[in-house]
Amino acid sequence: MRFRQVHLDFHTSEAIPEIGRHFSQKQFQDMLKLGHVDSITLFSKCHHGWAYHPSNANEIHPGLSFDLLGSQIEAAHEIGVKTPVYLSAGLDEKLARRHPQWLIRNRQERTQWAADFMEPGYHEFCFNTPYLDMLTAQVRETLERYDADGIFLDIVGVRECYCQNCVAEIRRKGSDPRNIDDMRAMWEETYSRYGAAMKEAVHSLKPSLPIFHNNGHIRRGRRDLAAFNTHLELESLPTGGWGYDHFPLSVRYAQGLGMDVLGMTGKFHKSWGEFGGFKHPNALRYEAALSLANGAGCSIGDQLHPLGIMDQATYALIGEAYAEVEEKEEWCRNTTAVADIALLSAEAAGSSAGDQSGASNASPMDWADTGAVRILLEGHLLFDVIDKESDLHTYKVIILPDCIAITPDLRKRLDAFTAEGGKVLATGQSGLMQDGSKFALDLGAEWLGTSSFNPTYVRPDFKLLSLRPSSFLVYADGYEIGLAPEGRSLGSRQNPYFNRDLFTFTSHLHAPSDMQDAGPGITEGPEGIYIGWNLFTDYAKYGSLPVKQILLYVLDRLLESAAGERTLHVNLPAQGIVTLQEQYAENRRVLHLLYASPVRRGKDTEIIEDLPTIHPTEIRLTENRPVRKLYLAPQRMPLVFTQENGRISCTVPEWSCHQMVVVEF
């Protein structure tokens, strides 16, 4: 897999004339060289539905008079740049107006994306229609005519649809469109048929060609959906709605699936479709480094001008990031993450406590996962994000964030994990049996139920790193528990005088604690620790310092109990990120240090502009293998270190943005 890719959007209306009039193969090549680009995704078909080459299966854009795709591929291959080819699969606005009966419809017959044809925008197709055959023919034609290095199919996934084709099919199956379970099964079948059709179209012509189906998010826990792809491209434009929280959560799961992974960001100030928008070069440098630190290659989104000119400012910008990636690649290929902690994703677990149907509200799951990843990143802990199929035996601690019910199969796996000395941290309703009646794990707590108060207060029995003892506010839902026979209390719960109501309110927000012990709030048992609040959700929404320091304290306590200590200690500021990657073939580990601090600009845009110099960083790494060499990469500068009692200690001199520390054995 190439590590320095560009995804070159080209969604171009038929209302624009003279498409590609200023395209020059030499200018195209010059910009790729300026950008240090080694792979570029080019367009066969855009969201408007037009082909950018002569076509029998489709129609060439009415403003295009030559084979643009063929010219781009020829120019790129001449300088050793690969060319995956893009086709818009879910959107085809030209065809949408000709065959609106093939579009996805909701229960009220409204279309997807644009709600109707009286507003500008696209309309998404249902693959349970003749449209699938047309798309298949377009893919086959592209591969028969062009030397594509991959196929990228966009705007696809399992979709809810009540179009008349789907209604007729469910009735042929002997069911009813009002039966939601049968409809969901049919929607899954529709996507499977699409995936099989695309695989046959591509691999019957080029058996080993990469294929990726883009849905904007890799759904955790759906390995079956990930398996439709030969590799993964994690679309995650921080300023385009994903934010800087999304990529670490997504990539820490994706790397564990054993597939090649690309992290996809954009050069834009905001997101796709923006002409003339630019982010600071430091933002791209950091985002590319974040991909490398997580075992992923890099893809940067750009958009070609209708006249076919590659923008010099864009490729100078991309080149600043990719020149650094090029220097670092040898320490970033074929890596396996080293992790002490596994975060069992709430999204991947798929059902909340008390919900036996498997249906769940995505929002609480997203908050729980996001808060947990923030805590782990800011605590500089080594972690993976896992699903219920992941191998648990390599980890020391498993986190069950806020809303994970314990199914019989998960109980069996966690019992085996704790029997080998592993520990569990559960918060909120996590750790309960599926019926929500009692705990499935011995975490020192007995379940009583949901607290009638909100917010409530936690008073830890241990000292927090930055604060003196107090009763600390928790906004998220709290739960009442008792102490189990073998349990130990690590902190108590306190209630407010009353909930804020019409005749019982005080001050501006909520009542203070009544200072009475209302029972245990944090407990420890033989299998781990339980905390009686949705603390990860609380941290995701409110960012409370006490919540963060409580969670980091109990995680260190669990790591010490399970393994003696965490694998890595590092004195980075809170926004610093660390990962540890193993390159088995080279018999070495690579420690990645990153630092950037996004700031809010405008209404809701996170921006990285400044990359401050980080003071010398002290590192202590648990490692028993004798070290042959320890150095900075890509500088190849040796570092003085000591190794004794199973620990490596060294100090990294001042650095900025991204620094790799290589340990060769």
mmCIF file of N, CA and C in Angstrom, residues 454-530:
data_model
loop_
_atom_site.group_PDB
_atom_site.id
_atom_site.type_symbol
_atom_site.label_atom_id
_atom_site.label_comp_id
_atom_site.label_asym_id
_atom_site.label_seq_id
_atom_site.Cartn_x
_atom_site.Cartn_y
_atom_site.Cartn_z
ATOM 1 N N ASN A 454 -30.224 13.779 39.907
ATOM 2 C CA ASN A 454 -29.292 14.176 38.857
ATOM 3 C C ASN A 454 -29.185 15.702 38.864
ATOM 4 N N PRO A 455 -27.956 16.248 38.943
ATOM 5 C CA PRO A 455 -26.698 15.527 39.059
ATOM 6 C C PRO A 455 -26.466 15.012 40.480
ATOM 7 N N THR A 456 -25.390 14.222 40.640
ATOM 8 C CA THR A 456 -25.003 13.723 41.952
ATOM 9 C C THR A 456 -23.517 14.002 42.153
ATOM 10 N N TYR A 457 -22.982 13.479 43.260
ATOM 11 C CA TYR A 457 -21.608 13.807 43.644
ATOM 12 C C TYR A 457 -20.842 12.533 44.001
ATOM 13 N N VAL A 458 -19.550 12.522 43.664
ATOM 14 C CA VAL A 458 -18.661 11.430 44.035
ATOM 15 C C VAL A 458 -17.591 11.983 44.978
ATOM 16 N N ARG A 459 -17.309 11.220 46.046
ATOM 17 C CA ARG A 459 -16.237 11.603 46.966
ATOM 18 C C ARG A 459 -15.249 10.437 47.032
ATOM 19 N N PRO A 460 -14.146 10.509 46.283
ATOM 20 C CA PRO A 460 -13.172 9.409 46.268
ATOM 21 C C PRO A 460 -12.481 9.265 47.620
ATOM 22 N N ASP A 461 -12.110 8.026 47.944
ATOM 23 C CA ASP A 461 -11.314 7.761 49.140
ATOM 24 C C ASP A 461 -9.822 7.952 48.877
ATOM 25 N N PHE A 462 -9.463 8.259 47.646
ATOM 26 C CA PHE A 462 -8.066 8.471 47.280
ATOM 27 C C PHE A 462 -7.888 9.926 46.850
ATOM 28 N N LYS A 463 -6.655 10.390 46.903
ATOM 29 C CA LYS A 463 -6.357 11.775 46.541
ATOM 30 C C LYS A 463 -6.183 11.889 45.029
ATOM 31 N N LEU A 464 -6.803 12.882 44.459
ATOM 32 C CA LEU A 464 -6.618 13.140 43.038
ATOM 33 C C LEU A 464 -5.293 13.863 42.807
ATOM 34 N N LEU A 465 -4.785 13.754 41.586
ATOM 35 C CA LEU A 465 -3.472 14.288 41.264
ATOM 36 C C LEU A 465 -3.393 15.799 41.460
ATOM 37 N N SER A 466 -4.446 16.523 41.098
ATOM 38 C CA SER A 466 -4.382 17.989 41.074
ATOM 39 C C SER A 466 -5.294 18.672 42.078
ATOM 40 N N LEU A 467 -6.104 17.902 42.823
ATOM 41 C CA LEU A 467 -7.130 18.504 43.667
ATOM 42 C C LEU A 467 -7.109 17.918 45.071
ATOM 43 N N ARG A 468 -7.497 18.723 46.032
ATOM 44 C CA ARG A 468 -7.653 18.255 47.405
ATOM 45 C C ARG A 468 -8.975 17.485 47.536
ATOM 46 N N PRO A 469 -9.140 16.700 48.616
ATOM 47 C CA PRO A 469 -10.387 15.934 48.791
ATOM 48 C C PRO A 469 -11.619 16.831 48.794
ATOM 49 N N SER A 470 -12.667 16.366 48.136
ATOM 50 C CA SER A 470 -13.913 17.126 48.056
ATOM 51 C C SER A 470 -15.002 16.221 47.525
ATOM 52 N N SER A 471 -16.207 16.770 47.438
ATOM 53 C CA SER A 471 -17.312 16.100 46.753
ATOM 54 C C SER A 471 -17.380 16.679 45.347
ATOM 55 N N PHE A 472 -17.185 15.818 44.356
ATOM 56 C CA PHE A 472 -17.044 16.278 42.981
ATOM 57 C C PHE A 472 -18.331 16.018 42.188
ATOM 58 N N LEU A 473 -18.739 17.026 41.444
ATOM 59 C CA LEU A 473 -19.968 16.972 40.665
ATOM 60 C C LEU A 473 -19.843 16.007 39.493
ATOM 61 N N VAL A 474 -20.902 15.211 39.277
ATOM 62 C CA VAL A 474 -21.018 14.386 38.071
ATOM 63 C C VAL A 474 -22.373 14.680 37.431
ATOM 64 N N TYR A 475 -22.353 15.185 36.208
ATOM 65 C CA TYR A 475 -23.595 15.522 35.510
ATOM 66 C C TYR A 475 -24.304 14.283 34.952
ATOM 67 N N ALA A 476 -23.526 13.280 34.534
ATOM 68 C CA ALA A 476 -24.118 12.109 33.884
ATOM 69 C C ALA A 476 -24.933 11.289 34.877
ATOM 70 N N ASP A 477 -25.771 10.408 34.340
ATOM 71 C CA ASP A 477 -26.621 9.562 35.181
ATOM 72 C C ASP A 477 -25.783 8.754 36.163
ATOM 73 N N GLY A 478 -26.306 8.636 37.400
ATOM 74 C CA GLY A 478 -25.659 7.850 38.436
ATOM 75 C C GLY A 478 -26.521 6.664 38.825
ATOM 76 N N TYR A 479 -25.903 5.700 39.516
ATOM 77 C CA TYR A 479 -26.585 4.455 39.861
ATOM 78 C C TYR A 479 -26.306 4.103 41.316
ATOM 79 N N GLU A 480 -27.304 3.519 41.956
ATOM 80 C CA GLU A 480 -27.178 3.140 43.357
ATOM 81 C C GLU A 480 -26.692 1.698 43.452
ATOM 82 N N ILE A 481 -25.680 1.493 44.294
ATOM 83 C CA ILE A 481 -25.104 0.162 44.479
ATOM 84 C C ILE A 481 -24.860 -0.083 45.961
ATOM 85 N N GLY A 482 -24.773 -1.352 46.308
ATOM 86 C CA GLY A 482 -24.321 -1.765 47.623
ATOM 87 C C GLY A 482 -22.961 -2.423 47.500
ATOM 88 N N LEU A 483 -22.342 -2.684 48.620
ATOM 89 C CA LEU A 483 -21.020 -3.307 48.644
ATOM 90 C C LEU A 483 -21.185 -4.819 48.711
ATOM 91 N N ALA A 484 -20.570 -5.527 47.766
ATOM 92 C CA ALA A 484 -20.613 -6.988 47.743
ATOM 93 C C ALA A 484 -19.755 -7.551 48.877
ATOM 94 N N PRO A 485 -19.983 -8.828 49.243
ATOM 95 C CA PRO A 485 -19.244 -9.410 50.373
ATOM 96 C C PRO A 485 -17.729 -9.280 50.261
ATOM 97 N N GLU A 486 -17.183 -9.468 49.057
ATOM 98 C CA GLU A 486 -15.734 -9.364 48.884
ATOM 99 C C GLU A 486 -15.321 -7.992 48.345
ATOM 100 N N GLY A 487 -16.241 -7.054 48.339
ATOM 101 C CA GLY A 487 -15.961 -5.756 47.751
ATOM 102 C C GLY A 487 -15.290 -4.789 48.707
ATOM 103 N N ARG A 488 -14.644 -3.818 48.109
ATOM 104 C CA ARG A 488 -13.999 -2.745 48.857
ATOM 105 C C ARG A 488 -14.449 -1.425 48.255
ATOM 106 N N SER A 489 -14.827 -0.493 49.095
ATOM 107 C CA SER A 489 -15.243 0.819 48.608
ATOM 108 C C SER A 489 -14.019 1.693 48.379
ATOM 109 N N LEU A 490 -13.975 2.325 47.196
ATOM 110 C CA LEU A 490 -12.919 3.287 46.873
ATOM 111 C C LEU A 490 -13.448 4.716 46.824
ATOM 112 N N GLY A 491 -14.722 4.872 47.086
ATOM 113 C CA GLY A 491 -15.311 6.206 47.058
ATOM 114 C C GLY A 491 -16.802 6.120 47.269
ATOM 115 N N SER A 492 -17.392 7.188 47.779
ATOM 116 C CA SER A 492 -18.817 7.174 48.099
ATOM 117 C C SER A 492 -19.600 8.088 47.170
ATOM 118 N N ARG A 493 -20.909 7.889 47.213
ATOM 119 C CA ARG A 493 -21.843 8.695 46.441
ATOM 120 C C ARG A 493 -22.553 9.644 47.396
ATOM 121 N N GLN A 494 -22.783 10.864 46.936
ATOM 122 C CA GLN A 494 -23.571 11.820 47.695
ATOM 123 C C GLN A 494 -24.656 12.398 46.792
ATOM 124 N N ASN A 495 -25.797 12.678 47.384
ATOM 125 C CA ASN A 495 -26.919 13.228 46.631
ATOM 126 C C ASN A 495 -27.057 14.728 46.891
ATOM 127 N N PRO A 496 -27.697 15.455 45.987
ATOM 128 C CA PRO A 496 -28.029 16.853 46.266
ATOM 129 C C PRO A 496 -29.200 16.916 47.255
ATOM 130 N N TYR A 497 -29.462 18.091 47.784
ATOM 131 C CA TYR A 497 -30.621 18.231 48.660
ATOM 132 C C TYR A 497 -31.911 17.834 47.934
ATOM 133 N N PHE A 498 -31.997 18.175 46.690
ATOM 134 C CA PHE A 498 -33.167 17.848 45.886
ATOM 135 C C PHE A 498 -32.820 18.087 44.426
ATOM 136 N N ASN A 499 -33.609 17.506 43.534
ATOM 137 C CA ASN A 499 -33.505 17.816 42.113
ATOM 138 C C ASN A 499 -34.089 19.203 41.857
ATOM 139 N N ARG A 500 -33.600 19.844 40.826
ATOM 140 C CA ARG A 500 -34.090 21.184 40.487
ATOM 141 C C ARG A 500 -35.494 21.067 39.894
ATOM 142 N N ASP A 501 -36.458 21.697 40.533
ATOM 143 C CA ASP A 501 -37.851 21.590 40.109
ATOM 144 C C ASP A 501 -38.541 22.929 40.394
ATOM 145 N N LEU A 502 -39.827 22.992 40.089
ATOM 146 C CA LEU A 502 -40.551 24.251 40.212
ATOM 147 C C LEU A 502 -40.494 24.829 41.627
ATOM 148 N N PHE A 503 -40.705 23.982 42.628
ATOM 149 C CA PHE A 503 -40.750 24.450 44.010
ATOM 150 C C PHE A 503 -39.516 24.044 44.817
ATOM 151 N N THR A 504 -38.579 23.364 44.175
ATOM 152 C CA THR A 504 -37.329 22.980 44.854
ATOM 153 C C THR A 504 -36.159 23.314 43.948
ATOM 154 N N PHE A 505 -35.749 24.560 43.993
ATOM 155 C CA PHE A 505 -34.533 24.915 43.273
ATOM 156 C C PHE A 505 -33.771 25.922 44.107
ATOM 157 N N THR A 506 -32.455 25.906 43.896
ATOM 158 C CA THR A 506 -31.609 26.833 44.624
ATOM 159 C C THR A 506 -30.446 27.229 43.731
ATOM 160 N N SER A 507 -30.035 28.459 43.794
ATOM 161 C CA SER A 507 -28.917 28.974 43.008
ATOM 162 C C SER A 507 -29.218 28.874 41.516
ATOM 163 N N HIS A 508 -28.175 28.869 40.703
ATOM 164 C CA HIS A 508 -28.357 29.001 39.259
ATOM 165 C C HIS A 508 -28.508 27.680 38.511
ATOM 166 N N LEU A 509 -27.895 26.601 39.028
ATOM 167 C CA LEU A 509 -27.862 25.363 38.262
ATOM 168 C C LEU A 509 -28.486 24.186 38.989
ATOM 169 N N HIS A 510 -27.915 23.802 40.153
ATOM 170 C CA HIS A 510 -28.381 22.610 40.849
ATOM 171 C C HIS A 510 -28.072 22.751 42.329
ATOM 172 N N ALA A 511 -28.676 21.909 43.106
ATOM 173 C CA ALA A 511 -28.469 21.973 44.549
ATOM 174 C C ALA A 511 -27.116 21.372 44.917
ATOM 175 N N PRO A 512 -26.492 21.867 45.977
ATOM 176 C CA PRO A 512 -25.228 21.273 46.419
ATOM 177 C C PRO A 512 -25.454 19.916 47.072
ATOM 178 N N SER A 513 -24.368 19.228 47.308
ATOM 179 C CA SER A 513 -24.436 17.959 48.023
ATOM 180 C C SER A 513 -24.969 18.179 49.430
ATOM 181 N N ASP A 514 -25.772 17.216 49.906
ATOM 182 C CA ASP A 514 -26.229 17.296 51.294
ATOM 183 C C ASP A 514 -25.174 16.793 52.264
ATOM 184 N N MET A 515 -24.018 16.382 51.729
ATOM 185 C CA MET A 515 -22.843 15.951 52.493
ATOM 186 C C MET A 515 -23.073 14.655 53.265
ATOM 187 N N GLN A 516 -24.116 13.907 52.895
ATOM 188 C CA GLN A 516 -24.393 12.630 53.546
ATOM 189 C C GLN A 516 -23.936 11.484 52.657
ATOM 190 N N ASP A 517 -23.346 10.472 53.271
ATOM 191 C CA ASP A 517 -22.924 9.273 52.544
ATOM 192 C C ASP A 517 -24.166 8.518 52.075
ATOM 193 N N ALA A 518 -24.312 8.391 50.757
ATOM 194 C CA ALA A 518 -25.478 7.707 50.184
ATOM 195 C C ALA A 518 -25.130 6.310 49.683
ATOM 196 N N GLY A 519 -23.999 5.796 50.143
ATOM 197 C CA GLY A 519 -23.588 4.460 49.728
ATOM 198 C C GLY A 519 -22.356 4.514 48.855
ATOM 199 N N PRO A 520 -21.805 3.341 48.519
ATOM 200 C CA PRO A 520 -20.594 3.319 47.698
ATOM 201 C C PRO A 520 -20.857 3.833 46.289
ATOM 202 N N GLY A 521 -19.841 4.466 45.735
ATOM 203 C CA GLY A 521 -19.920 4.935 44.351
ATOM 204 C C GLY A 521 -18.861 4.306 43.476
ATOM 205 N N ILE A 522 -17.733 3.912 44.090
ATOM 206 C CA ILE A 522 -16.645 3.234 43.383
ATOM 207 C C ILE A 522 -16.285 2.006 44.209
ATOM 208 N N THR A 523 -16.301 0.835 43.586
ATOM 209 C CA THR A 523 -16.003 -0.397 44.314
ATOM 210 C C THR A 523 -14.937 -1.205 43.585
ATOM 211 N N GLU A 524 -14.266 -2.038 44.354
ATOM 212 C CA GLU A 524 -13.235 -2.926 43.803
ATOM 213 C C GLU A 524 -13.518 -4.347 44.267
ATOM 214 N N GLY A 525 -13.457 -5.272 43.329
ATOM 215 C CA GLY A 525 -13.662 -6.675 43.631
ATOM 216 C C GLY A 525 -12.580 -7.522 43.001
ATOM 217 N N PRO A 526 -12.671 -8.825 43.132
ATOM 218 C CA PRO A 526 -11.635 -9.715 42.596
ATOM 219 C C PRO A 526 -11.395 -9.565 41.096
ATOM 220 N N GLU A 527 -12.439 -9.150 40.339
ATOM 221 C CA GLU A 527 -12.297 -9.090 38.880
ATOM 222 C C GLU A 527 -12.082 -7.684 38.342
ATOM 223 N N GLY A 528 -12.116 -6.685 39.217
ATOM 224 C CA GLY A 528 -11.864 -5.338 38.724
ATOM 225 C C GLY A 528 -12.587 -4.290 39.527
ATOM 226 N N ILE A 529 -12.853 -3.157 38.892
ATOM 227 C CA ILE A 529 -13.425 -1.977 39.550
ATOM 228 C C ILE A 529 -14.702 -1.554 38.825
ATOM 229 N N TYR A 530 -15.688 -1.135 39.628
ATOM 230 C CA TYR A 530 -16.929 -0.592 39.089
ATOM 231 C C TYR A 530 -17.100 0.834 39.586
#
